Coordinates of C-alpha atoms and ligand atoms in Angstrom, one line a residue:
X1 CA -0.1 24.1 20.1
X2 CA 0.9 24.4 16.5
X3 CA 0.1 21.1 14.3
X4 CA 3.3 20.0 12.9
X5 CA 4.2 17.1 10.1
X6 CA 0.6 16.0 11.2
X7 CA 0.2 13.2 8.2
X8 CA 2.6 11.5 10.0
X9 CA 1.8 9.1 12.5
X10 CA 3.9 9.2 15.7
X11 CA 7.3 10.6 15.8
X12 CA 6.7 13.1 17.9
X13 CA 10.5 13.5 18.7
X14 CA 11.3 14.2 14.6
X15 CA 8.2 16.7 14.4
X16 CA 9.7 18.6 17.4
X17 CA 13.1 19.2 16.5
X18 CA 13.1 19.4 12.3
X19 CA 9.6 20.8 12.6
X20 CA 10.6 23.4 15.2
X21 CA 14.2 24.4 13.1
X22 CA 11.8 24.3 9.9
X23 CA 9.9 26.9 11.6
X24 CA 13.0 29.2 12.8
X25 CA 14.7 29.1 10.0
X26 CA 17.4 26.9 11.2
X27 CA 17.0 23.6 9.2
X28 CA 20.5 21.7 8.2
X29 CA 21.2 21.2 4.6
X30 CA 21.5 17.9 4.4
X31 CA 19.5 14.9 6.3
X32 CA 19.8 11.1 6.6
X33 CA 16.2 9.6 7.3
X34 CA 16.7 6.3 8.1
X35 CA 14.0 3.4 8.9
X36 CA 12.3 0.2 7.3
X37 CA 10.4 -0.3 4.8
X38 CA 6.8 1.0 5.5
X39 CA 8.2 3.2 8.0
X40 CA 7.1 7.1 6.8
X41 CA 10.5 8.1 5.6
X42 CA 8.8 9.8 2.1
X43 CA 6.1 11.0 4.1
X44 CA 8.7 12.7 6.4
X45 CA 10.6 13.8 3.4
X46 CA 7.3 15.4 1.6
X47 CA 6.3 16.8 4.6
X48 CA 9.5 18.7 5.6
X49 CA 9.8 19.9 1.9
X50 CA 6.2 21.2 1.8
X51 CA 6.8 23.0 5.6
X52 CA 10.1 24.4 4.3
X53 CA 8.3 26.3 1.3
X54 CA 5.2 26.6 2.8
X55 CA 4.0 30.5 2.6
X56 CA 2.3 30.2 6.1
X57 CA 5.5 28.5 7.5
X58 CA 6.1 31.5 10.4
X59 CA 2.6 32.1 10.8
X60 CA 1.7 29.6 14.6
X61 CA -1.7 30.1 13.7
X62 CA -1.2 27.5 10.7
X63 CA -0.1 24.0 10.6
X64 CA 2.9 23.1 9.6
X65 CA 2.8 22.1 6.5
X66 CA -0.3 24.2 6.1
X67 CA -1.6 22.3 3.5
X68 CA -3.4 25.1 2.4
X69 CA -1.2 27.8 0.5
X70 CA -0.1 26.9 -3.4
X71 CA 3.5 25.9 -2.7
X72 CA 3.0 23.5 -0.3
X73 CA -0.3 22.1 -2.1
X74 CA 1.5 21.4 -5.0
X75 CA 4.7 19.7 -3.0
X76 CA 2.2 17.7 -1.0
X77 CA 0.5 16.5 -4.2
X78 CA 3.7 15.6 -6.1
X79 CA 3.4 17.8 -8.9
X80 CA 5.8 20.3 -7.9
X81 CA 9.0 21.2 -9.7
X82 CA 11.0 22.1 -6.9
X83 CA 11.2 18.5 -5.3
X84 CA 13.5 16.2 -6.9
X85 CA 13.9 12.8 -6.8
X86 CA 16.5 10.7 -7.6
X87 CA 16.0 7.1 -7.4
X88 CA 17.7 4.1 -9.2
X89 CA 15.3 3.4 -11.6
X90 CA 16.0 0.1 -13.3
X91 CA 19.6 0.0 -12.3
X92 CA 20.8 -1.8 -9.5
X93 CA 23.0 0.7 -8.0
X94 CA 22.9 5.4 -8.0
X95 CA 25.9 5.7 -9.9
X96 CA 28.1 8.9 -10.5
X97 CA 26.3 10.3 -13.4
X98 CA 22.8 10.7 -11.9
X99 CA 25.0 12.9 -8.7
X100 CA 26.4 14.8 -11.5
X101 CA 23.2 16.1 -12.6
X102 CA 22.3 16.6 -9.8
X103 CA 25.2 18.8 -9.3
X104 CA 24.6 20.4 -12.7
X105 CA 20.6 21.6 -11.6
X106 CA 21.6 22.3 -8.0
X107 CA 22.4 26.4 -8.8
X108 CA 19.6 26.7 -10.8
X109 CA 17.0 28.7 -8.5
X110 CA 13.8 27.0 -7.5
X111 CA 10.7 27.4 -9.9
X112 CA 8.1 28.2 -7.9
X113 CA 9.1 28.2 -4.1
X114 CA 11.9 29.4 -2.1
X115 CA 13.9 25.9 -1.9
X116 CA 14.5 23.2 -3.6
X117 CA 14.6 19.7 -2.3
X118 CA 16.7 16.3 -3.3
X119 CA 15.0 13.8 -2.4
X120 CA 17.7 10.4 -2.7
X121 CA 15.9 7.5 -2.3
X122 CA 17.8 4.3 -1.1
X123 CA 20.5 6.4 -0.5
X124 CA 22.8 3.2 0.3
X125 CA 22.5 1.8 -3.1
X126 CA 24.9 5.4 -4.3
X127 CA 28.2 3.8 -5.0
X128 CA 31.3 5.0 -3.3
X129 CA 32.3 7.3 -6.2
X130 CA 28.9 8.9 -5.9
X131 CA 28.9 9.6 -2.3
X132 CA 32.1 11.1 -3.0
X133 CA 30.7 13.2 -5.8
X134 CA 27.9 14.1 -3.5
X135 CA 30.0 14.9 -1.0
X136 CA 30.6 19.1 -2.2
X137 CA 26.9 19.2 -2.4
X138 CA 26.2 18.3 0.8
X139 CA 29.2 20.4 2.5
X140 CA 28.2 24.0 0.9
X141 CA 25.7 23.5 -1.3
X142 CA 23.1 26.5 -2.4
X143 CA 21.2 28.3 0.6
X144 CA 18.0 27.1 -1.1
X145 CA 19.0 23.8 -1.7
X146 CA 18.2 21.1 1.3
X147 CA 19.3 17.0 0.5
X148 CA 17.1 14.3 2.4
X149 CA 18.6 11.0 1.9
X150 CA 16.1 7.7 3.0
X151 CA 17.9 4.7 4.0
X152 CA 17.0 1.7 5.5
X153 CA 20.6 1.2 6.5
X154 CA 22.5 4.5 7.3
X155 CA 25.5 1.9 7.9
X156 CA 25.9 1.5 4.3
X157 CA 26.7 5.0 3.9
X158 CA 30.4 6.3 4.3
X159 CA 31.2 8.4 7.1
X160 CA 32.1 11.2 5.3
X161 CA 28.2 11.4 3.9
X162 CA 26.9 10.3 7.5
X163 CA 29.3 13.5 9.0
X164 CA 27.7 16.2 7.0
X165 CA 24.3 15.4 7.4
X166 CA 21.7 15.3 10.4
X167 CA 20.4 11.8 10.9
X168 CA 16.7 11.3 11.6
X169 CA 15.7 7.8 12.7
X170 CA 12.1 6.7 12.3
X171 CA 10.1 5.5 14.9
X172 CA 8.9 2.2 15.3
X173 CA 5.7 0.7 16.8
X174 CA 4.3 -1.8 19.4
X175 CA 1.7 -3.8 17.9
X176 CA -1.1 -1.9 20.1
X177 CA 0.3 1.3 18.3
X178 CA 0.5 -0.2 14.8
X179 CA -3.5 -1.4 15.6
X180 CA -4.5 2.0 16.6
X181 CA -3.4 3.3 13.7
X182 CA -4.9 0.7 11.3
X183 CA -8.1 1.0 13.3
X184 CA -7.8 4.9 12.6
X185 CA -6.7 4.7 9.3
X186 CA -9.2 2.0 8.3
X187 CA -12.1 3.4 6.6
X188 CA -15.5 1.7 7.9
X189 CA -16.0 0.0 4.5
X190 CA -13.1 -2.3 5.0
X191 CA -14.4 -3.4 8.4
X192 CA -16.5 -6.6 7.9
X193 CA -16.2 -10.2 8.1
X194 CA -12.3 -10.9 8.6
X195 CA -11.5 -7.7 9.7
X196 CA -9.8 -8.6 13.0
X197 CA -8.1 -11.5 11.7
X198 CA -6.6 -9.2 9.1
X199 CA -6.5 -6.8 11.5
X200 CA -3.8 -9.1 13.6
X201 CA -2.0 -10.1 10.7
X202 CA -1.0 -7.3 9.5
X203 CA -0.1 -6.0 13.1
X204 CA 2.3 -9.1 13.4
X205 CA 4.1 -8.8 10.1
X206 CA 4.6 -5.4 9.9
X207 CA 7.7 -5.2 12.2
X208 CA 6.5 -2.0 13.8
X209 CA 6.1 -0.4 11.0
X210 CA 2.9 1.5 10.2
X211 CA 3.0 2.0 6.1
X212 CA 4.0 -1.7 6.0
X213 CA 0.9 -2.8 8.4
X214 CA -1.6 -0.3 6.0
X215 CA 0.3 -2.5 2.7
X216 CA -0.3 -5.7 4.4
X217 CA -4.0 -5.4 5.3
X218 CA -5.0 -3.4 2.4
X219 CA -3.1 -6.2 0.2
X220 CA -5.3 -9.4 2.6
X221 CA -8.5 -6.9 1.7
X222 CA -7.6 -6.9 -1.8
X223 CA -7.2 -10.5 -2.2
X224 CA -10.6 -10.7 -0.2
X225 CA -12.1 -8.6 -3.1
X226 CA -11.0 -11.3 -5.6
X227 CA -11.9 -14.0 -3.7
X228 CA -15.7 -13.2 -3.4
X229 CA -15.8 -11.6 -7.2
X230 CA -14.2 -14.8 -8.5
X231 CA -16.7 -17.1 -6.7
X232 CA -19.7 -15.2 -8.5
X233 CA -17.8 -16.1 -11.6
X234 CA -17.4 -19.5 -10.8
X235 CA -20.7 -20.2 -9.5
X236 CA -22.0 -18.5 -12.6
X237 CA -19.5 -21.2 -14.8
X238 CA -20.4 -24.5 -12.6
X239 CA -24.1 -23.5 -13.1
X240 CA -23.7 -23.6 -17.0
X241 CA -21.3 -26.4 -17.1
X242 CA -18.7 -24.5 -18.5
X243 CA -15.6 -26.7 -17.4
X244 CA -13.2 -24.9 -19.1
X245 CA -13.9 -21.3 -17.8
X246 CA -14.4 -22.0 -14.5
X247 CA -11.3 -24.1 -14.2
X248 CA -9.3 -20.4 -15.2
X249 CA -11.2 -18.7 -12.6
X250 CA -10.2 -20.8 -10.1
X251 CA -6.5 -20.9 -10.5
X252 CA -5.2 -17.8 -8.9
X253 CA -7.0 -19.3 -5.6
X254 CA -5.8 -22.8 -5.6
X255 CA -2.4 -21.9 -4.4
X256 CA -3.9 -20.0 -1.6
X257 CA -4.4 -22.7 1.0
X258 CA -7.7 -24.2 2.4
X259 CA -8.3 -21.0 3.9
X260 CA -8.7 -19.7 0.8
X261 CA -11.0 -21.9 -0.9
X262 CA -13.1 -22.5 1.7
X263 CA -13.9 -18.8 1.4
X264 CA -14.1 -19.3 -2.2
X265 CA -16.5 -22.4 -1.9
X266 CA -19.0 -20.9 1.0
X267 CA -19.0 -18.0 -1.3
X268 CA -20.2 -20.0 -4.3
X269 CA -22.6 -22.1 -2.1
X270 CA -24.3 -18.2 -1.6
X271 CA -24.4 -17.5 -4.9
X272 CA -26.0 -20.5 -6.1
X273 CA -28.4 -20.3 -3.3
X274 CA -29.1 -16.9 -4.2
X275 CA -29.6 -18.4 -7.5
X276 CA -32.0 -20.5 -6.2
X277 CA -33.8 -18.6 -4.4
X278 CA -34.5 -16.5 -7.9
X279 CA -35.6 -19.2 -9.8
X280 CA -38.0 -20.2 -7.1
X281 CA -39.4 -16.7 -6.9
X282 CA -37.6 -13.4 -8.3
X283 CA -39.4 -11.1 -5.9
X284 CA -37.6 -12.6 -2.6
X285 CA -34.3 -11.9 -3.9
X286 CA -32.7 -8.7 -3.5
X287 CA -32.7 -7.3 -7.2
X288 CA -28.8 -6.2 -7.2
X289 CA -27.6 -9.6 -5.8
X290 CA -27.8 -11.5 -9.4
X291 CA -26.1 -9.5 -12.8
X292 CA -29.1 -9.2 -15.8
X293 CA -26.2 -11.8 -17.7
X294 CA -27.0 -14.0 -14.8
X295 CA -30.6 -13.7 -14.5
X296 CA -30.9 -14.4 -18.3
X297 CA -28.7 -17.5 -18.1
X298 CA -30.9 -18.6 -15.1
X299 CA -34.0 -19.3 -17.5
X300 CA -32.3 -21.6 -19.7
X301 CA -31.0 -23.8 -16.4
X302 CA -33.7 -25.7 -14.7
X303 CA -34.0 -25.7 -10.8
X304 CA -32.7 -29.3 -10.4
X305 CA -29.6 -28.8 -12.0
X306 CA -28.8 -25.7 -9.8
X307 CA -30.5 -27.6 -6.6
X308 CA -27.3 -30.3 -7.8
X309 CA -24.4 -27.6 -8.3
X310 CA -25.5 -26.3 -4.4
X311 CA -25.3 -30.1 -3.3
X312 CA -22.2 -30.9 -4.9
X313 CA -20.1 -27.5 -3.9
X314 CA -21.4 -28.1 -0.2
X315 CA -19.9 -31.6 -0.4
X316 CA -16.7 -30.3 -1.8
X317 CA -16.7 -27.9 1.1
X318 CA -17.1 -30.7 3.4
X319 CA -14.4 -32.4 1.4
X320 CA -11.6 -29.0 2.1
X321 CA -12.8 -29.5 5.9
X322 CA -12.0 -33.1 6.0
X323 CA -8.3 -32.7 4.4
X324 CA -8.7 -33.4 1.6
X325 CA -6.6 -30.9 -0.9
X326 CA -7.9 -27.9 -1.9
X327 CA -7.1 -28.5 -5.7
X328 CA -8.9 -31.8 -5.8
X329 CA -12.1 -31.0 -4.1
X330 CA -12.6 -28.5 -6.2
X331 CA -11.6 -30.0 -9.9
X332 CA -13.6 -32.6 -8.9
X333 CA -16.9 -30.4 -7.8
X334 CA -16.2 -28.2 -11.5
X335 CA -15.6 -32.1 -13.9
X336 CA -19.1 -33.0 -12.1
X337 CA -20.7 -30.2 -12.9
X338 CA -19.5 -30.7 -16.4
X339 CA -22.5 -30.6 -19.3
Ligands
LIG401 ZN1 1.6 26.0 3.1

């Protein structure tokens, strides 16, 4: 069977009806797509535009979008000028004057496809005057012309609006769906220690939404990232004795919870071991692990003072174990290793 809208994840119900009148020929002029945040409504807008222009659009042997021919390579990448999208920028609501232009371009023919697509995002945020305004548009507007409006409230929008146009609805997920897709759309570098707990998380805060799940994880592996990089740093700084530079690296963390600088603090405990282990003898330790900037400042730092920094950030690990607060275990550890 024909692939259709296949960047999307589920929905199977949307792909088979706007896919199917996509492929006949039979496609409304104006929809509503309406779901959460996270929930694929521009990736069901971009996709729909793409399969509407696509060149290989009749052809079954294809998917749909085909992904493949100029037109729809150019609408999938964003770059093309035949979707337009109208958002409110820095304003807080779509007033009249953006639907005027809107109705101003809306004869002009295409530039380099056979339709042109409005894309209105938060659609609800148009104030009453300009859903009116929008209104002719949406009743008889050009053949080539097709309107998807995204919502996350189709409510807010006034019945007149909601009357001309075909409302899609997106789907929402159980949390074994929303895992299956973050396990699919995970790439294997981001597996790794914490992956399941992340993995959960972001399957219990995402609502049933998939692109919300994908912005939580990504945004817990991110944060991840900076934890580890930033414990280099500061093992480098308690090493040196450089109070004042490792107290900035630590202060995007210390809001983070014990969690967080427990992470931080096993990570530096590594490092300085690592250390260690280099000064003791430079062949057993794996030549990438240690920066040249940290090997050099290694020879000026004598093996007792780093064999005191490991002591002394083990103990303030012990410390964050034992409840005692994150911030002062670890102001404490970086004014004793002071120089
Ligand atoms: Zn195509």
């Amino acid at each position: 069977m024909r692939e259709i809208f296949k960047q999307l994840f589920g929905n199977e119900r949307i792909k088979s009806t706007l896919g199917e009148s996509i492929e006949r020929g039979t496609a409304s002029h104006a929809y509503i797509i309406e779901g959460p945040k996270g929930s694929g409504k521009h990736t069901l807008a971009t996709l729909a535009a793409a399969a509407l222009s696509c060149e290989n659009r009749s052809d079954a042997g294809f998917a749909l979008p085909c992904g493949v021919c100029p037109v729809c390579g150019r609408i999938l990448k964003g770059i093309s000028a035949d979707v337009i999208t109208v958002s409110k920028e820095d304003k807080a609501s779509i007033g009249i004057g953006k639907i005027r232009s809107i109705r101003e371009d809306l004869y002009v023919t295409p530039n380099d496809s056979d339709n042109k697509v409005y894309v209105i995002e938060e659609a609800d945020l148009m104030t009453p005057q300009a859903q009116n305004g929008l209104l002719i548009s949406l009743e008889e507007p050009p053949a080539f012309v097709t309107f998807f409006l995204l919502t996350e409230n189709s409510e807010a929008l006034l019945e007149t609006v909601k009357s001309r146009s075909v409302t899609l609805r997106m789907e929402l997920f159980s949390p074994e769906k929303i895992k299956e897709f973050l396990v699919g759309h995970s790439s294997s570098a981001i597996s790794g220690p914490g992956y399941n707990e992340r993995l959960i998380r972001a399957v219990d805060l995402s609502n049933g939404s998939p692109g919300e799940a994908k912005r939580i994880f990504l945004e817990r592996e991110n944060n991840e990232n900076d934890v580890v990089e930033n414990s280099r740093s500061l093992a480098a700084h308690l090493i040196s004795g450089k109070t004042s530079d490792a107290l900035e690296s630590v202060a995007p963390f210390l809001s983070g919870g014990i969690e967080t600088s427990r992470k931080m603090l096993t990570a530096v405990s590594s490092y300085v071991a690592a250390m260690i282990r280099y000064k003791k003898a430079p062949a057993t330790v794996n030549s990438n692990l240690l920066t040249s900037e940290e090997k050099e400042t290694l020879r000026s730092v004598s093996l007792k003072r780093m064999i005191s920094v490991f002591d002394m950030t083990v103990e303030a690990l012990e410390l964050v174990s034992s409840n005692v607060t994150p911030k002062t275990a670890v102001y404490d550890l970086i004014f004793k290793c002071r120089k």
